[in-house]
Coordinates of C-alpha atoms and ligand atoms in Angstrom, one line a residue:
Chain A
X1 CA -21.4 30.9 18.5
X2 CA -20.7 28.5 21.3
X3 CA -17.1 27.1 21.5
X4 CA -16.5 23.5 20.4
X5 CA -13.1 23.3 22.0
X6 CA -11.9 25.1 25.1
X7 CA -8.6 24.8 26.8
X8 CA -8.4 26.4 30.2
X9 CA -5.2 27.1 32.0
X10 CA -3.8 23.8 31.0
X11 CA -0.4 22.5 32.2
X12 CA 1.1 19.4 30.7
X13 CA 4.4 17.6 31.6
X14 CA 5.8 14.6 29.8
X15 CA 6.9 11.9 32.2
X16 CA 5.1 12.6 35.4
X17 CA 5.4 15.3 38.1
X18 CA 9.0 16.3 37.5
X19 CA 9.0 15.6 33.8
X20 CA 9.6 18.0 31.0
X21 CA 7.1 20.9 31.1
X22 CA 5.7 21.1 27.6
X23 CA 2.8 23.7 28.0
X24 CA 1.8 25.9 30.8
X25 CA -1.0 28.3 31.4
X26 CA -2.4 27.4 28.0
X27 CA -5.8 28.8 27.2
X28 CA -7.8 29.1 24.0
X29 CA -11.1 28.4 22.6
X30 CA -12.3 27.5 19.1
X31 CA -15.9 28.2 18.0
X32 CA -18.0 25.6 16.2
X33 CA -17.4 25.8 12.5
X34 CA -14.4 28.0 12.9
X35 CA -11.0 27.4 11.2
X36 CA -8.3 28.0 13.7
X37 CA -4.5 27.9 13.1
X38 CA -1.8 27.5 15.6
X39 CA 1.7 28.7 14.9
X40 CA 4.8 29.0 17.0
X41 CA 8.5 28.1 17.3
X42 CA 9.5 24.5 16.8
X43 CA 9.2 22.4 20.0
X44 CA 6.8 24.9 21.7
X45 CA 4.1 22.3 22.2
X46 CA 1.9 22.5 19.2
X47 CA 1.6 18.8 18.7
X48 CA 1.1 18.5 22.4
X49 CA -1.9 20.8 22.1
X50 CA -3.3 18.5 19.4
X51 CA -3.0 15.5 21.6
X52 CA -4.5 17.3 24.6
X53 CA -7.6 18.2 22.5
X54 CA -8.0 14.7 21.1
X55 CA -7.7 13.2 24.6
X56 CA -4.5 11.2 23.8
X57 CA -3.0 13.0 26.8
X58 CA -4.8 14.2 29.9
X59 CA -3.3 17.4 31.4
X60 CA -2.0 17.4 34.9
X61 CA -3.7 20.8 35.5
X62 CA -6.5 22.7 33.9
X63 CA -9.4 21.6 31.8
X64 CA -9.9 20.7 28.2
X65 CA -13.5 20.5 27.0
X66 CA -14.7 19.3 23.6
X67 CA -18.4 19.7 22.6
X68 CA -19.3 20.7 26.1
X69 CA -17.9 17.8 28.0
X70 CA -14.6 17.5 29.8
X71 CA -11.9 15.4 28.0
X72 CA -10.8 12.5 30.1
X73 CA -10.4 9.9 27.4
X74 CA -10.0 9.9 23.6
X75 CA -12.9 11.7 21.9
X76 CA -14.1 9.9 18.8
X77 CA -15.6 13.0 17.2
X78 CA -12.2 14.1 15.9
X79 CA -10.3 13.2 12.7
X80 CA -6.6 13.6 12.6
X81 CA -3.9 14.0 9.9
X82 CA -0.2 14.3 10.4
X83 CA 2.8 15.5 8.4
X84 CA 3.5 11.8 7.7
X85 CA 0.5 10.2 5.9
X86 CA 0.9 6.9 7.8
X87 CA -1.1 4.8 5.4
X88 CA -1.0 1.1 6.1
X89 CA 0.9 -0.5 3.2
X90 CA -0.9 -3.8 3.2
X91 CA -4.3 -2.2 2.7
X92 CA -5.6 -0.6 -0.5
X93 CA -6.1 3.1 -0.3
X94 CA -9.9 2.6 0.0
X95 CA -9.4 0.1 2.9
X96 CA -7.1 2.6 4.6
X97 CA -9.7 5.3 4.4
X98 CA -12.3 2.9 5.8
X99 CA -10.1 2.0 8.7
X100 CA -11.6 4.6 11.2
X101 CA -15.0 3.0 10.7
X102 CA -13.7 -0.3 11.9
X103 CA -12.8 1.4 15.1
X104 CA -15.4 4.0 16.0
X105 CA -18.1 2.2 17.9
X106 CA -21.1 3.7 16.2
X107 CA -19.9 2.8 12.8
X108 CA -18.3 -0.6 13.4
X109 CA -21.6 -2.2 14.2
X110 CA -23.1 -0.9 10.9
X111 CA -20.1 -1.5 8.7
X112 CA -20.6 -5.0 7.6
X113 CA -24.3 -4.6 6.7
X114 CA -23.8 -1.2 5.0
X115 CA -20.5 -1.7 3.4
X116 CA -21.6 -0.4 0.0
X117 CA -22.9 2.8 1.5
X118 CA -19.6 3.5 3.2
X119 CA -17.5 2.6 0.1
X120 CA -19.6 5.0 -1.9
X121 CA -18.9 7.7 0.7
X122 CA -15.1 7.0 0.6
X123 CA -15.2 7.2 -3.1
X124 CA -17.0 10.5 -3.0
X125 CA -14.3 11.8 -0.6
X126 CA -11.6 10.5 -2.9
X127 CA -13.2 12.4 -5.7
X128 CA -13.3 15.7 -3.8
X129 CA -9.6 15.5 -3.1
X130 CA -8.8 14.6 -6.8
X131 CA -8.1 10.9 -6.3
X132 CA -11.0 9.5 -8.2
X133 CA -10.4 5.9 -9.2
X134 CA -7.3 5.4 -7.0
X135 CA -9.1 3.5 -4.3
X136 CA -7.9 0.1 -5.4
X137 CA -4.2 1.2 -5.6
X138 CA -1.9 0.5 -2.7
X139 CA -0.5 3.6 -0.8
X140 CA 3.0 2.8 -2.1
X141 CA 1.7 3.2 -5.6
X142 CA 0.8 6.8 -4.8
X143 CA 3.0 9.8 -4.7
X144 CA 3.6 11.6 -1.4
X145 CA 1.0 14.3 -2.2
X146 CA -1.6 11.7 -3.2
X147 CA -1.0 9.8 0.1
X148 CA -1.5 13.0 2.0
X149 CA -4.8 13.5 0.2
X150 CA -5.8 10.0 1.1
X151 CA -4.9 10.6 4.7
X152 CA -7.3 13.6 4.7
X153 CA -10.0 11.3 3.4
X154 CA -9.3 8.9 6.2
X155 CA -9.5 11.8 8.7
X156 CA -12.9 12.7 7.3
X157 CA -14.6 9.4 6.7
X158 CA -16.4 9.1 10.0
X159 CA -17.8 12.6 9.6
X160 CA -15.9 14.2 12.5
X161 CA -17.1 17.4 14.0
X162 CA -13.5 18.4 14.6
X163 CA -10.6 18.0 12.2
X164 CA -7.1 18.3 13.8
X165 CA -4.3 18.8 11.2
X166 CA -0.7 18.7 12.4
X167 CA 1.5 20.1 9.7
X168 CA -0.3 18.0 7.1
X169 CA 1.3 19.8 4.2
X170 CA 4.8 20.2 5.6
X171 CA 6.5 17.6 3.4
X172 CA 4.9 18.6 0.1
X173 CA 6.1 20.8 -2.8
X174 CA 4.6 24.3 -3.0
X175 CA 2.3 23.6 -5.9
X176 CA 0.8 20.5 -4.3
X177 CA 0.5 22.4 -1.1
X178 CA -1.5 25.2 -2.7
X179 CA -3.7 22.7 -4.3
X180 CA -4.4 21.0 -1.0
X181 CA -5.0 24.4 0.7
X182 CA -7.9 24.9 -1.8
X183 CA -9.2 21.4 -1.1
X184 CA -9.2 22.0 2.7
X185 CA -10.8 25.5 2.2
X186 CA -13.6 24.0 0.1
X187 CA -14.1 21.1 2.5
X188 CA -14.4 23.6 5.4
X189 CA -16.9 25.7 3.4
X190 CA -19.0 22.7 2.3
X191 CA -19.1 20.6 5.4
X192 CA -19.1 23.2 8.2
X193 CA -16.5 21.1 10.1
X194 CA -14.4 22.8 12.8
X195 CA -10.7 22.7 11.9
X196 CA -7.6 23.2 14.0
X197 CA -4.4 23.4 11.9
X198 CA -0.9 23.4 13.2
X199 CA 1.6 24.8 10.8
X200 CA 5.0 26.3 10.3
X201 CA 3.9 28.1 7.2
X202 CA 2.5 31.6 8.1
X203 CA 1.1 32.2 4.6
X204 CA -0.8 28.9 4.9
X205 CA -2.2 29.9 8.3
X206 CA -3.3 33.4 7.1
X207 CA -4.8 32.0 3.8
X208 CA -6.8 29.3 5.5
X209 CA -7.7 30.4 9.0
X210 CA -10.4 32.6 10.6
X211 CA -8.2 33.0 13.7
X212 CA -4.5 32.5 14.4
X213 CA -3.0 31.6 17.7
X214 CA 0.6 32.3 18.3
X215 CA 2.4 30.2 20.9
X216 CA 5.4 31.1 22.9
X217 CA 8.5 28.9 23.2
X218 CA 8.4 26.0 25.5
X219 CA 6.6 25.9 27.9
X220 CA 4.0 26.9 25.4
X221 CA 1.1 29.3 26.0
X222 CA -0.8 31.6 23.7
X223 CA 0.9 35.0 23.4
X224 CA -1.2 36.4 20.6
X225 CA -4.5 35.8 19.1
X226 CA -5.4 37.3 15.8
X227 CA -8.6 37.3 13.7
X228 CA -8.1 37.2 10.0
X229 CA -10.7 39.4 8.4
X230 CA -10.4 38.4 4.7
X231 CA -13.7 37.6 3.1
X232 CA -14.5 34.0 2.1
X233 CA -14.2 32.3 -0.3
X234 CA -10.6 33.3 -0.6
X235 CA -8.7 33.0 -3.8
X236 CA -5.0 32.1 -3.9
X237 CA -4.5 35.5 -5.5
X238 CA -5.1 37.2 -2.1
X239 CA -1.6 36.0 -1.0
X240 CA -0.2 38.7 -3.3
X241 CA -2.2 41.5 -1.9
X242 CA -0.4 44.0 0.5
X243 CA -3.0 43.5 3.3
X244 CA -2.2 39.8 3.3
X245 CA 1.5 40.3 3.2
X246 CA 1.2 42.8 6.1
X247 CA -0.5 40.2 8.3
X248 CA 2.1 37.6 7.5
X249 CA 4.8 40.0 8.3
X250 CA 3.4 41.0 11.7
X251 CA 2.9 37.4 12.6
X252 CA 6.5 36.7 11.6
X253 CA 7.6 39.4 14.0
X254 CA 5.6 37.9 16.9
X255 CA 7.2 34.5 16.4
X256 CA 10.7 36.0 16.2
X257 CA 10.0 37.8 19.5
X258 CA 8.7 34.6 21.0
X259 CA 11.9 32.8 20.0
X260 CA 14.1 35.6 21.3
X261 CA 12.3 35.5 24.7
X262 CA 13.3 31.9 25.1
Chain B
X1 CA 17.3 -7.8 -19.4
X2 CA 19.9 -7.3 -22.1
X3 CA 21.1 -10.9 -21.4
X4 CA 17.6 -12.2 -22.0
X5 CA 17.5 -10.6 -25.5
X6 CA 20.6 -12.6 -26.4
X7 CA 18.6 -15.7 -25.6
X8 CA 20.4 -16.9 -22.5
X9 CA 19.8 -15.6 -18.9
X10 CA 23.2 -15.9 -17.3
X11 CA 22.0 -14.7 -13.9
X12 CA 19.3 -17.4 -13.7
X13 CA 21.9 -20.0 -14.8
X14 CA 24.6 -18.8 -12.4
X15 CA 23.7 -21.0 -9.4
X16 CA 23.7 -24.1 -11.5
X17 CA 26.9 -23.2 -13.3
X18 CA 28.8 -22.4 -10.0
X19 CA 27.5 -25.7 -8.5
X20 CA 28.6 -27.7 -11.5
X21 CA 32.0 -25.9 -11.4
X22 CA 32.4 -26.7 -7.7
X23 CA 31.8 -30.4 -8.3
X24 CA 34.1 -30.5 -11.4
X25 CA 36.9 -28.9 -9.4
X26 CA 36.3 -31.3 -6.6
X27 CA 36.3 -34.3 -8.9
X28 CA 39.5 -33.0 -10.6
X29 CA 41.3 -32.4 -7.3
X30 CA 40.3 -35.8 -5.9
X31 CA 41.6 -37.5 -9.0
X32 CA 44.5 -35.3 -9.8
X33 CA 46.0 -35.4 -6.3
X34 CA 45.0 -39.0 -6.0
X35 CA 43.3 -38.4 -2.6
X36 CA 42.4 -41.5 -0.7
X37 CA 38.6 -42.2 -0.4
X38 CA 38.8 -42.0 3.4
X39 CA 40.0 -38.4 3.3
X40 CA 38.0 -36.8 0.5
X41 CA 35.9 -39.0 -1.8
X42 CA 35.3 -37.7 -5.3
X43 CA 31.7 -36.7 -6.2
X44 CA 31.3 -39.7 -8.5
X45 CA 32.2 -42.0 -5.5
X46 CA 29.7 -40.2 -3.3
X47 CA 27.1 -40.6 -6.1
X48 CA 27.8 -44.3 -6.2
X49 CA 27.4 -44.4 -2.4
X50 CA 24.1 -42.6 -2.6
X51 CA 22.8 -45.2 -5.2
X52 CA 24.3 -48.1 -3.3
X53 CA 22.8 -47.1 0.1
X54 CA 19.7 -45.4 -1.3
X55 CA 17.1 -47.3 0.8
X56 CA 18.9 -46.4 4.1
X57 CA 19.6 -42.8 3.0
X58 CA 16.0 -42.3 1.9
X59 CA 14.6 -43.7 5.2
X60 CA 16.9 -41.6 7.3
X61 CA 16.4 -38.5 5.2
X62 CA 12.6 -38.8 5.8
X63 CA 13.2 -39.2 9.5
X64 CA 15.4 -36.0 9.6
X65 CA 12.8 -34.2 7.5
X66 CA 10.1 -35.3 9.9
X67 CA 11.8 -34.2 13.1
X68 CA 12.9 -30.9 11.5
X69 CA 9.4 -30.0 10.3
X70 CA 7.7 -31.1 13.5
X71 CA 10.1 -29.0 15.6
X72 CA 9.7 -26.1 13.1
X73 CA 5.9 -26.2 13.3
X74 CA 6.0 -26.2 17.1
X75 CA 8.4 -23.3 16.9
X76 CA 6.1 -21.3 14.5
X77 CA 3.1 -21.8 16.8
X78 CA 5.0 -21.2 20.0
X79 CA 7.1 -18.4 18.6
X80 CA 4.1 -16.5 17.1
X81 CA 2.2 -16.8 20.4
X82 CA 5.0 -15.8 22.6
X83 CA 6.1 -13.0 20.2
X84 CA 2.6 -11.5 20.3
X85 CA 2.6 -11.8 24.1
X86 CA 6.0 -10.1 24.4
X87 CA 5.1 -7.4 21.9
X88 CA 1.8 -6.8 23.6
X89 CA 3.0 -5.2 26.8
X90 CA 6.1 -3.5 28.0
X91 CA 5.7 -5.3 31.3
X92 CA 5.8 -8.8 29.8
X93 CA 8.6 -7.7 27.5
X94 CA 10.7 -6.3 30.3
X95 CA 10.2 -9.5 32.4
X96 CA 10.6 -12.1 29.7
X97 CA 13.3 -10.6 27.5
X98 CA 16.3 -11.3 29.8
X99 CA 15.1 -14.8 30.4
X100 CA 14.9 -15.5 26.7
X101 CA 18.3 -14.0 26.0
X102 CA 19.8 -16.2 28.8
X103 CA 18.0 -19.3 27.5
X104 CA 19.1 -18.6 23.9
X105 CA 22.7 -18.3 25.1
X106 CA 22.7 -21.9 26.2
X107 CA 24.2 -24.1 23.4
X108 CA 21.3 -26.4 22.5
X109 CA 23.5 -29.4 22.1
X110 CA 23.9 -29.2 25.9
X111 CA 20.2 -29.6 26.4
X112 CA 20.1 -32.9 24.5
X113 CA 21.2 -35.0 27.5
X114 CA 18.5 -33.5 29.6
X115 CA 15.9 -34.2 26.9
X116 CA 17.1 -37.8 26.7
X117 CA 16.7 -38.2 30.4
X118 CA 13.1 -37.0 30.1
X119 CA 12.0 -38.6 26.9
X120 CA 14.5 -41.4 26.1
X121 CA 16.6 -41.7 22.9
X122 CA 14.9 -41.2 19.6
X123 CA 12.4 -38.9 17.8
X124 CA 11.2 -36.7 20.7
X125 CA 14.5 -35.2 21.7
X126 CA 15.2 -34.4 18.0
X127 CA 11.9 -32.6 17.6
X128 CA 12.3 -30.7 20.8
X129 CA 15.9 -29.7 20.0
X130 CA 14.7 -28.4 16.6
X131 CA 11.9 -26.5 18.4
X132 CA 14.1 -25.0 21.0
X133 CA 16.7 -23.7 18.6
X134 CA 14.2 -22.4 16.0
X135 CA 11.9 -20.7 18.3
X136 CA 13.9 -17.7 19.4
X137 CA 14.3 -15.9 16.1
X138 CA 10.6 -16.1 15.5
X139 CA 9.8 -14.6 18.9
X140 CA 12.3 -11.8 18.5
X141 CA 11.0 -10.9 15.0
X142 CA 7.4 -10.9 15.8
X143 CA 7.9 -8.8 18.9
X144 CA 10.1 -6.4 17.0
X145 CA 7.3 -5.9 14.4
X146 CA 4.8 -5.2 17.1
X147 CA 7.1 -2.9 19.1
X148 CA 7.9 -0.7 16.1
X149 CA 4.4 0.5 15.2
X150 CA 4.6 4.1 14.1
X151 CA 3.3 6.2 17.0
X152 CA 1.2 8.4 14.6
X153 CA -0.8 5.4 13.4
X154 CA -1.4 4.4 16.9
X155 CA -2.5 8.0 17.7
X156 CA -4.9 8.2 14.8
X157 CA -6.6 5.0 16.0
X158 CA -6.4 5.7 19.7
X159 CA -8.0 9.1 19.2
X160 CA -11.0 7.3 17.7
X161 CA -11.3 5.2 20.8
X162 CA -9.5 2.1 19.6
X163 CA -8.6 -0.4 22.3
X164 CA -5.2 -2.2 22.5
X165 CA -6.8 -5.2 20.9
X166 CA -8.0 -3.2 17.9
X167 CA -4.6 -1.7 17.4
X168 CA -2.9 -5.1 17.6
X169 CA -5.4 -6.7 15.1
X170 CA -5.6 -3.8 12.7
X171 CA -2.0 -2.7 12.7
X172 CA 0.4 -4.6 15.0
X173 CA -0.1 -8.1 13.7
X174 CA -0.3 -7.4 9.9
X175 CA 2.7 -5.2 10.4
X176 CA 4.8 -7.9 12.1
X177 CA 4.0 -10.4 9.4
X178 CA 7.0 -9.5 7.1
X179 CA 9.2 -9.9 10.2
X180 CA 7.6 -13.2 11.0
X181 CA 7.9 -14.7 7.5
X182 CA 11.4 -13.3 7.2
X183 CA 12.3 -15.2 10.3
X184 CA 11.0 -18.5 8.9
X185 CA 14.0 -18.9 6.7
X186 CA 16.3 -18.6 9.6
X187 CA 14.1 -20.8 11.8
X188 CA 13.9 -23.7 9.3
X189 CA 17.7 -23.7 8.9
X190 CA 18.2 -23.7 12.7
X191 CA 15.5 -26.4 13.2
X192 CA 17.4 -28.5 10.8
X193 CA 20.7 -27.9 12.7
X194 CA 18.9 -28.8 15.9
X195 CA 17.5 -32.1 14.8
X196 CA 20.7 -33.2 13.2
X197 CA 22.6 -32.4 16.4
X198 CA 20.2 -34.4 18.4
X199 CA 20.3 -37.3 16.0
X200 CA 24.1 -37.3 16.1
X201 CA 24.1 -37.4 19.9
X202 CA 21.1 -39.5 20.8
X203 CA 19.0 -41.3 18.2
X204 CA 18.6 -44.5 16.4
X205 CA 17.6 -43.1 13.1
X206 CA 18.0 -40.0 11.0
X207 CA 20.8 -38.7 8.8
X208 CA 22.9 -37.6 11.8
X209 CA 22.7 -41.1 13.2
X210 CA 23.4 -42.7 9.9
X211 CA 26.5 -40.6 9.4
X212 CA 27.7 -41.4 12.9
X213 CA 27.4 -45.1 12.1
X214 CA 29.1 -44.7 8.7
X215 CA 32.0 -42.9 10.4
X216 CA 32.6 -45.6 12.9
X217 CA 32.9 -48.1 10.0
X218 CA 35.2 -45.7 8.1
X219 CA 32.6 -45.6 5.3
X220 CA 33.6 -42.1 4.3
X221 CA 31.7 -42.0 1.0
X222 CA 28.5 -42.7 3.0
X223 CA 29.3 -39.9 5.5
X224 CA 29.6 -37.5 2.5
X225 CA 26.5 -38.9 1.0
X226 CA 24.8 -37.9 4.2
X227 CA 26.2 -34.4 4.0
X228 CA 25.0 -34.0 0.4
X229 CA 21.5 -35.1 1.4
X230 CA 21.6 -32.6 4.3
X231 CA 22.6 -29.8 1.9
X232 CA 19.8 -30.7 -0.5
X233 CA 17.2 -30.9 2.2
X234 CA 18.4 -27.6 3.7
X235 CA 18.3 -25.8 0.3
X236 CA 14.9 -27.1 -0.6
X237 CA 13.4 -26.1 2.8
X238 CA 15.0 -22.7 2.6
X239 CA 13.7 -22.1 -0.9
X240 CA 10.2 -23.0 0.2
X241 CA 10.3 -20.6 3.1
X242 CA 11.7 -17.8 0.8
X243 CA 8.8 -18.5 -1.6
X244 CA 6.2 -18.4 1.2
X245 CA 7.7 -15.1 2.4
X246 CA 7.5 -13.6 -1.1
X247 CA 3.9 -14.7 -1.5
X248 CA 2.6 -13.6 1.8
X249 CA 4.3 -10.3 2.2
X250 CA 4.8 -9.0 -1.3
X251 CA 3.5 -5.5 -0.1
X252 CA 6.5 -5.1 2.2
X253 CA 9.0 -5.8 -0.6
X254 CA 7.2 -3.6 -3.1
X255 CA 6.6 -0.8 -0.7
X256 CA 10.3 -0.7 0.1
X257 CA 11.4 -0.6 -3.5
X258 CA 8.9 2.2 -3.9
X259 CA 10.3 4.1 -1.0
X260 CA 13.9 3.5 -2.0
Ligands
ATP301 N1 6.4 11.8 24.0 C1 7.2 12.8 24.6 N2 7.9 12.5 25.7 C2 8.7 13.5 26.2 N3 8.8 14.7 25.8 C3 8.1 15.0 24.7 C4 7.2 14.1 24.0 N4 6.6 14.7 23.0 C5 7.1 15.9 22.9 N5 8.0 16.2 24.0 C6 8.6 17.4 24.3 O1 7.6 18.4 24.5 C7 7.9 19.6 23.8 C8 6.8 20.0 22.9 O2 6.7 19.1 21.9 P1 5.7 19.2 20.7 O3 5.9 17.9 19.9 O4 4.4 19.5 21.2 O5 6.3 20.4 19.9 P2 5.8 21.1 18.5 O6 5.5 22.5 18.8 O7 4.9 20.2 17.9 O8 7.2 21.1 17.7 P3 7.4 21.0 16.1 O9 7.0 22.3 15.6 O10 8.9 20.8 15.9 O11 6.5 19.8 15.6 C9 9.3 19.4 23.1 O12 10.3 20.1 23.9 C10 9.5 17.9 23.1 O13 10.8 17.6 23.4
MG302 MG1 4.8 18.9 16.1

């Protein structure tokens, strides 16, 4: 399959020429429809990688391409979700989810005339994440886990080809987290969207991803790339199989080495 | 809630009870120590003065109310506009902020003579003093609201191709509204201070002017009557602003109680 995202020998500094070197010699590629995970020590440049791919930052050296064209400005075919759900408290959950449509050019022109169609789509998304009927509630009336689900809906409403998730489950309890893993797994299977997930949780990465990239300490680059062979659809039960635990264990070793090398 | 079940809400009644207690103490002290009227008139004496001079008090109260509100409205419009401008770009912020701080440091009473030179004695300097003094807190609050947009929200929108204008309209301005409405309470109080200052220095009507006249005739009960009217007007305007704040930005209060 052809790659949707490629990062080629990218170097990125914060604050200009002599600024802090966040990533160097960073190269990876993610195929269309693939589920990739990025793991690495804290502060190694994972969030930076996300921002490079979405075009929020432009690297000083190297090339980032998304869908065949070089990234020089924000690319609107991505949806993003962060650890912090960042719902706007003055909008209802439904209006929060519709927010990207008011921004993306190709939708904002159609939004007013086709409001009902978009609302129906948002409600369908809410149903897939288990929030049916919560659209009229305000975000502060929802629990943290519910807000995080709503923020997934917001990331998906404009039908992005690429979903970038930066530790979206980090702040949740383990049961909610497992529930959301399954939701993401099913979304990926159903919609064929390409997903890049940044996470601290190795079990999460192994459970969800087709391929895992391990980053070195800052300045970050990819030091290991690993395909995860488990057949899909995966059940939560596989996390208790020895083969699964072995992969997690090895990855853990790689990251420990990366931290020591720093 | 347990007080409500006993049929009487002490918390609700507390402001009235305390006010009544204050006046009773005052009355008692004035009579008990036999204080002369020209030092501290008793509340009953002040009430008599209010009745006796009602037409003058009413006319001057309206004048003060008028200059305060006019200055306040100017401050709202100007403060909102400048606040959005300052919050819009780091460059404008960096340039204007020191100027505004310097300007705010000038005691506004010192500006009244200048305003009198430009506009003559009367209503205009009072309105402008109210405007100048009330405008700063509004600017600072609106700019703060705009400057503290969560970077993640901005990232989500910018990654979708949002322009600065979109981010301001969708996030910045709604987000700064609680700050704006919160600043109105402070601004109205300051506007009131500004117009009374100006009336005391250079005017031919208004409560400040009336009190100055009463003072020169040693009509101390009338001076105090003026003070009482000022307090009443101040409380009413503050209460109205607090009510508007609650109505307009309920989400901010509720989302905070939820988060807490
Ligand atoms: N806006 C910024 N300005 C300056 N330096 C930054 C900025 N954002 C990140 N950095 C620095 O760049 C490095 C990489 O940051 P990044 O946020 O990408 O790390 P991360 O891998 O996402 O870390 P974590 O796992 O803790 O989220 C860090 O050392 C950080 O201090
Ligand atoms: Mg990060």
